[in-house]
Tab-separated table of C-alpha atoms and ligand atoms in Angstrom:
chain	number	residue	atom	x	y	z
A	848	UNK	CA	141.814	72.159	55.703
A	849	UNK	CA	143.178	68.331	55.274
A	850	UNK	CA	146.569	68.390	53.152
A	851	UNK	CA	146.278	65.008	51.400
A	852	UNK	CA	148.245	63.947	48.668
A	853	UNK	CA	147.010	60.821	46.378
A	854	UNK	CA	149.805	59.486	43.597
A	855	UNK	CA	148.164	58.668	39.846
A	856	UNK	CA	149.072	55.166	39.021
A	857	UNK	CA	149.157	56.602	35.370
A	858	UNK	CA	152.658	57.695	36.129
A	859	UNK	CA	153.354	54.432	37.604
A	860	UNK	CA	156.290	51.881	36.249
A	861	UNK	CA	153.632	48.905	35.505
A	862	UNK	CA	156.876	46.553	35.023
A	863	UNK	CA	156.954	46.844	38.701
A	864	UNK	CA	153.794	47.791	39.916
A	865	UNK	CA	153.996	45.969	43.340
A	866	UNK	CA	156.122	47.278	44.264
A	867	UNK	CA	155.194	50.860	43.066
A	868	UNK	CA	152.332	50.054	44.904
A	869	UNK	CA	154.261	48.831	48.247
A	870	UNK	CA	155.960	51.884	48.320
A	871	UNK	CA	152.989	53.944	48.597
A	872	UNK	CA	151.882	51.773	51.542
A	873	UNK	CA	155.168	52.805	53.554
A	874	UNK	CA	154.715	56.586	51.925
A	875	UNK	CA	152.969	59.663	53.205
A	876	UNK	CA	150.530	58.923	50.697
A	877	UNK	CA	146.547	59.037	51.927
A	878	UNK	CA	144.937	57.363	48.524
A	879	UNK	CA	146.060	55.480	45.699
A	880	UNK	CA	144.465	56.991	42.365
A	881	UNK	CA	143.505	55.414	39.375
A	882	UNK	CA	142.872	57.574	36.501
A	883	UNK	CA	140.311	55.215	34.355
A	884	UNK	CA	140.203	56.431	30.905
A	885	UNK	CA	137.764	54.461	28.017
A	886	UNK	CA	138.658	56.599	24.846
A	887	UNK	CA	135.263	58.396	24.328
A	888	UNK	CA	134.654	60.443	27.518
A	889	UNK	CA	138.386	61.339	26.761
A	890	UNK	CA	141.258	60.236	24.128
A	891	UNK	CA	142.716	58.016	25.931
A	892	UNK	CA	142.268	55.067	27.081
A	893	UNK	CA	144.317	54.120	29.896
A	894	UNK	CA	143.321	50.956	32.890
A	895	UNK	CA	139.888	49.239	34.569
A	896	UNK	CA	138.523	46.604	36.944
A	897	UNK	CA	141.666	43.869	36.724
A	898	UNK	CA	144.370	46.448	37.347
A	899	UNK	CA	142.169	47.781	40.400
A	900	UNK	CA	141.538	44.228	41.854
A	901	UNK	CA	145.060	43.377	42.274
A	902	UNK	CA	145.800	46.542	43.180
A	903	UNK	CA	142.992	46.346	46.164
A	904	UNK	CA	144.827	42.654	47.296
A	905	UNK	CA	148.573	44.999	48.086
A	906	UNK	CA	147.277	48.079	49.151
A	907	UNK	CA	146.522	49.391	52.493
A	908	UNK	CA	145.243	52.788	51.588
A	909	UNK	CA	142.367	54.050	50.260
A	910	UNK	CA	141.722	53.279	46.433
A	911	UNK	CA	140.657	56.480	44.997
A	912	UNK	CA	138.766	55.791	41.563
A	913	UNK	CA	138.164	58.317	39.191
A	914	UNK	CA	136.061	57.681	36.094
A	915	UNK	CA	136.725	59.478	32.700
A	916	UNK	CA	134.166	57.390	30.952
A	917	UNK	CA	130.903	57.608	29.788
A	918	UNK	CA	127.774	56.105	31.035
A	919	UNK	CA	129.111	56.069	34.896
A	920	UNK	CA	126.417	53.838	36.040
A	921	UNK	CA	127.334	50.602	34.198
A	922	UNK	CA	130.389	50.271	35.808
A	923	UNK	CA	129.537	51.538	39.857
A	924	UNK	CA	129.431	48.821	41.279
A	925	UNK	CA	132.196	46.623	39.330
A	926	UNK	CA	134.773	49.187	40.590
A	927	UNK	CA	133.263	49.159	44.011
A	928	UNK	CA	133.293	45.291	43.952
A	929	UNK	CA	136.780	45.681	42.791
A	930	UNK	CA	137.710	47.702	46.061
A	931	UNK	CA	137.189	51.731	45.037
A	932	UNK	CA	136.392	53.894	48.661
A	933	UNK	CA	135.976	56.527	46.330
A	934	UNK	CA	134.378	56.688	43.237
A	935	UNK	CA	134.267	60.205	41.072
A	936	UNK	CA	132.192	60.680	38.052
A	937	UNK	CA	132.472	63.509	35.247
A	938	UNK	CA	129.645	66.148	35.916
A	939	UNK	CA	130.022	66.488	32.301
A	940	UNK	CA	129.267	62.126	31.727
A	941	UNK	CA	125.972	61.735	34.017
A	942	UNK	CA	122.308	62.258	32.661
A	943	UNK	CA	121.293	62.175	36.296
A	944	UNK	CA	124.126	62.857	38.820
A	945	UNK	CA	121.931	62.881	41.881
A	946	UNK	CA	120.725	59.485	41.225
A	947	UNK	CA	124.362	58.754	40.352
A	948	UNK	CA	125.455	59.547	43.836
A	949	UNK	CA	123.330	58.536	45.410
A	950	UNK	CA	124.173	55.039	43.650
A	951	UNK	CA	127.273	55.411	44.490
A	952	UNK	CA	126.864	56.407	48.299
A	953	UNK	CA	124.583	53.007	48.530
A	954	UNK	CA	127.040	51.046	48.494
A	955	UNK	CA	128.821	52.511	51.424
A	956	UNK	CA	131.520	54.137	49.562
A	957	UNK	CA	132.332	58.126	49.196
A	958	UNK	CA	130.927	59.838	46.344
A	959	UNK	CA	132.295	62.808	44.886
A	960	UNK	CA	132.233	64.836	41.285
A	961	UNK	CA	134.827	65.538	38.789
A	962	UNK	CA	134.836	69.127	37.052
A	963	UNK	CA	136.581	69.922	33.465
A	964	UNK	CA	138.337	72.938	33.502
A	965	UNK	CA	135.864	74.432	31.677
A	966	UNK	CA	132.383	73.685	34.009
A	967	UNK	CA	131.775	76.380	36.521
A	968	UNK	CA	132.092	75.276	39.966
A	969	UNK	CA	128.209	76.717	40.198
A	970	UNK	CA	126.452	73.935	38.311
A	971	UNK	CA	127.154	71.983	41.781
A	972	UNK	CA	125.396	74.676	44.432
A	973	UNK	CA	122.264	71.462	43.913
A	974	UNK	CA	124.101	68.864	44.639
A	975	UNK	CA	126.545	69.998	46.882
A	976	UNK	CA	125.557	68.610	49.893
A	977	UNK	CA	125.523	65.433	48.857
A	978	UNK	CA	128.746	65.252	47.715
A	979	UNK	CA	131.782	63.743	50.082
A	980	UNK	CA	134.550	65.050	47.260
A	981	UNK	CA	134.748	67.512	44.236
A	982	UNK	CA	137.794	66.818	41.845
A	983	UNK	CA	138.610	69.366	39.830
A	984	UNK	CA	140.867	69.220	36.651
A	985	UNK	CA	143.314	71.355	36.408
A	986	UNK	CA	144.557	69.999	32.870
A	987	UNK	CA	141.817	68.783	29.845
A	988	UNK	CA	141.267	65.201	30.915
A	989	UNK	CA	143.409	62.166	29.126
A	990	UNK	CA	147.062	62.308	29.698
A	991	UNK	CA	149.341	62.785	32.754
A	992	UNK	CA	152.551	64.798	32.236
A	993	UNK	CA	150.390	68.426	30.923
A	994	UNK	CA	150.802	71.901	31.375
A	995	UNK	CA	148.506	73.473	35.195
A	996	UNK	CA	145.799	75.126	34.073
A	997	UNK	CA	146.152	78.713	36.291
A	998	UNK	CA	142.105	79.301	36.238
A	999	UNK	CA	142.509	76.361	38.970
A	1000	UNK	CA	143.047	78.471	41.973
A	1001	UNK	CA	139.499	80.694	41.351
A	1002	UNK	CA	137.656	77.478	41.339
A	1003	UNK	CA	138.883	76.262	44.159
A	1004	UNK	CA	138.466	79.481	46.123
A	1005	UNK	CA	134.600	79.422	44.725
A	1006	UNK	CA	134.080	76.106	44.924
A	1007	UNK	CA	135.916	76.499	48.542
A	1008	UNK	CA	132.882	79.378	49.323
A	1009	UNK	CA	130.425	76.850	48.142
A	1010	UNK	CA	130.839	74.200	50.519
A	1011	UNK	CA	131.617	76.759	53.225
A	1012	UNK	CA	127.585	78.132	52.316
A	1013	UNK	CA	126.043	74.633	52.130
A	1014	UNK	CA	128.043	74.077	55.831
A	1015	UNK	CA	129.276	70.585	54.222
A	1016	UNK	CA	132.910	68.921	54.766
A	1017	UNK	CA	133.337	68.456	51.438
A	1018	UNK	CA	136.854	67.142	49.994
A	1019	UNK	CA	138.648	69.451	47.566
A	1020	UNK	CA	141.165	67.603	45.303
A	1021	UNK	CA	143.343	68.827	42.456
A	1022	UNK	CA	143.869	66.981	39.267
A	1023	UNK	CA	146.271	67.761	36.713
A	1024	UNK	CA	150.283	69.527	36.711
A	1025	UNK	CA	150.906	69.521	40.311
A	1026	UNK	CA	153.688	69.945	41.896
A	1027	UNK	CA	156.289	71.402	44.541
A	1028	UNK	CA	154.505	75.265	43.251
A	1029	UNK	CA	151.373	75.021	42.191
A	1030	UNK	CA	150.643	72.664	45.177
A	1031	UNK	CA	151.806	75.086	47.986
A	1032	UNK	CA	149.221	77.612	46.077
A	1033	UNK	CA	146.378	74.767	45.944
A	1034	UNK	CA	146.715	74.564	49.345
A	1035	UNK	CA	146.410	77.676	50.089
A	1036	UNK	CA	143.809	78.334	48.155
A	1037	UNK	CA	141.840	75.422	49.981
A	1038	UNK	CA	142.537	72.424	48.318
A	1039	UNK	CA	142.542	69.634	51.014
A	1040	UNK	CA	143.423	66.675	48.002
A	1041	UNK	CA	146.438	67.076	45.744
A	1042	UNK	CA	147.162	63.767	42.989
A	1043	UNK	CA	150.164	63.792	41.181
A	1044	UNK	CA	151.769	61.247	39.007
A	1045	UNK	CA	154.259	62.796	37.054
A	1046	UNK	CA	155.761	65.094	39.899
A	1047	UNK	CA	156.015	62.025	42.359
A	1048	UNK	CA	156.621	58.381	40.238
A	1049	UNK	CA	159.204	61.064	37.519
A	1050	UNK	CA	161.417	61.645	40.844
A	1051	UNK	CA	164.627	60.042	41.680
A	1052	UNK	CA	162.434	59.643	45.087
A	1053	UNK	CA	159.134	59.001	44.667
A	1054	UNK	CA	158.055	58.620	48.333
A	1055	UNK	CA	159.763	61.300	49.574
A	1056	UNK	CA	158.468	63.557	46.904
A	1057	UNK	CA	154.727	62.664	48.445
A	1058	UNK	CA	156.200	64.079	51.530
A	1059	UNK	CA	157.709	66.923	51.190
A	1060	UNK	CA	154.292	67.628	48.693
A	1061	UNK	CA	151.964	66.915	51.538
A	1062	UNK	CA	154.674	69.853	53.333
A	1063	UNK	CA	154.051	72.829	50.058
B	1708	DX5	C1	144.410	63.476	33.641
B	1708	DX5	C2	145.031	62.609	34.402
B	1708	DX5	C3	146.169	63.233	35.002
B	1708	DX5	C4	146.596	62.642	36.617
B	1708	DX5	C5	147.879	63.525	37.055
B	1708	DX5	O1	142.721	62.944	33.031
B	1708	DX5	O2	144.082	62.686	35.909
B	1708	DX5	O3	145.904	64.619	35.474
B	1708	DX5	O4	145.593	61.928	36.964
B	1708	DX5	O5	148.343	63.651	36.343
B	1708	DX5	P1	150.032	64.462	35.802
B	1708	DX5	O6	150.068	64.674	37.753
B	1708	DX5	O7	151.590	63.676	35.656
B	1708	DX5	O8	150.116	66.159	36.231
B	1709	ZN	ZN1	142.301	61.621	38.076
């Protein structure tokens, strides 16, 4: 099991984004997580390709791009060109998920699928061996700072079992309401990567918070 941290810049200070990225570069963060929202798949609009292009110029750690958008196939190449190292599409937004995963991997980057809180892990049983990562939403997507959904621990364990049954090295990432308490239990349940936005960026010392979360 890995113990990786992917701070979400959704909660960063966009008036000082360059400074926040430099802080992440120097911290123990493993990925930088981008919550891309289109206002259609989720009831919020966040940011898009220009932000990722500019961060990519100064980031020294991989860009983990979470697409909360409809028709993600249309945007795979632009996000790859913007600098994404990992691209996550929502199961609930894909008509032909296997084709979408093949498209992402054809660019030589990591392919990941996200499940909303209501979507069962079992929907991935016929594609799990193609995936580099599965992102489990532990809040309903669209906003940072929400309450953690407790059922997520059970889904992490179910997903861990599905990965083991398929001899896959697929990572488990969890996103939403992650803090030192939920983070500890998520690592214990088998999660590999924790996405944290408000817990990191609302803290007095984000870099220190990242280090402590890694040891949760
Ligand atoms: C929801 C977003 C959030 C964000 C993390 O659509 O994906 O989960 O990344 O939010 P926090 O860590 O503030 O709950
Ligand atoms: Zn996310």
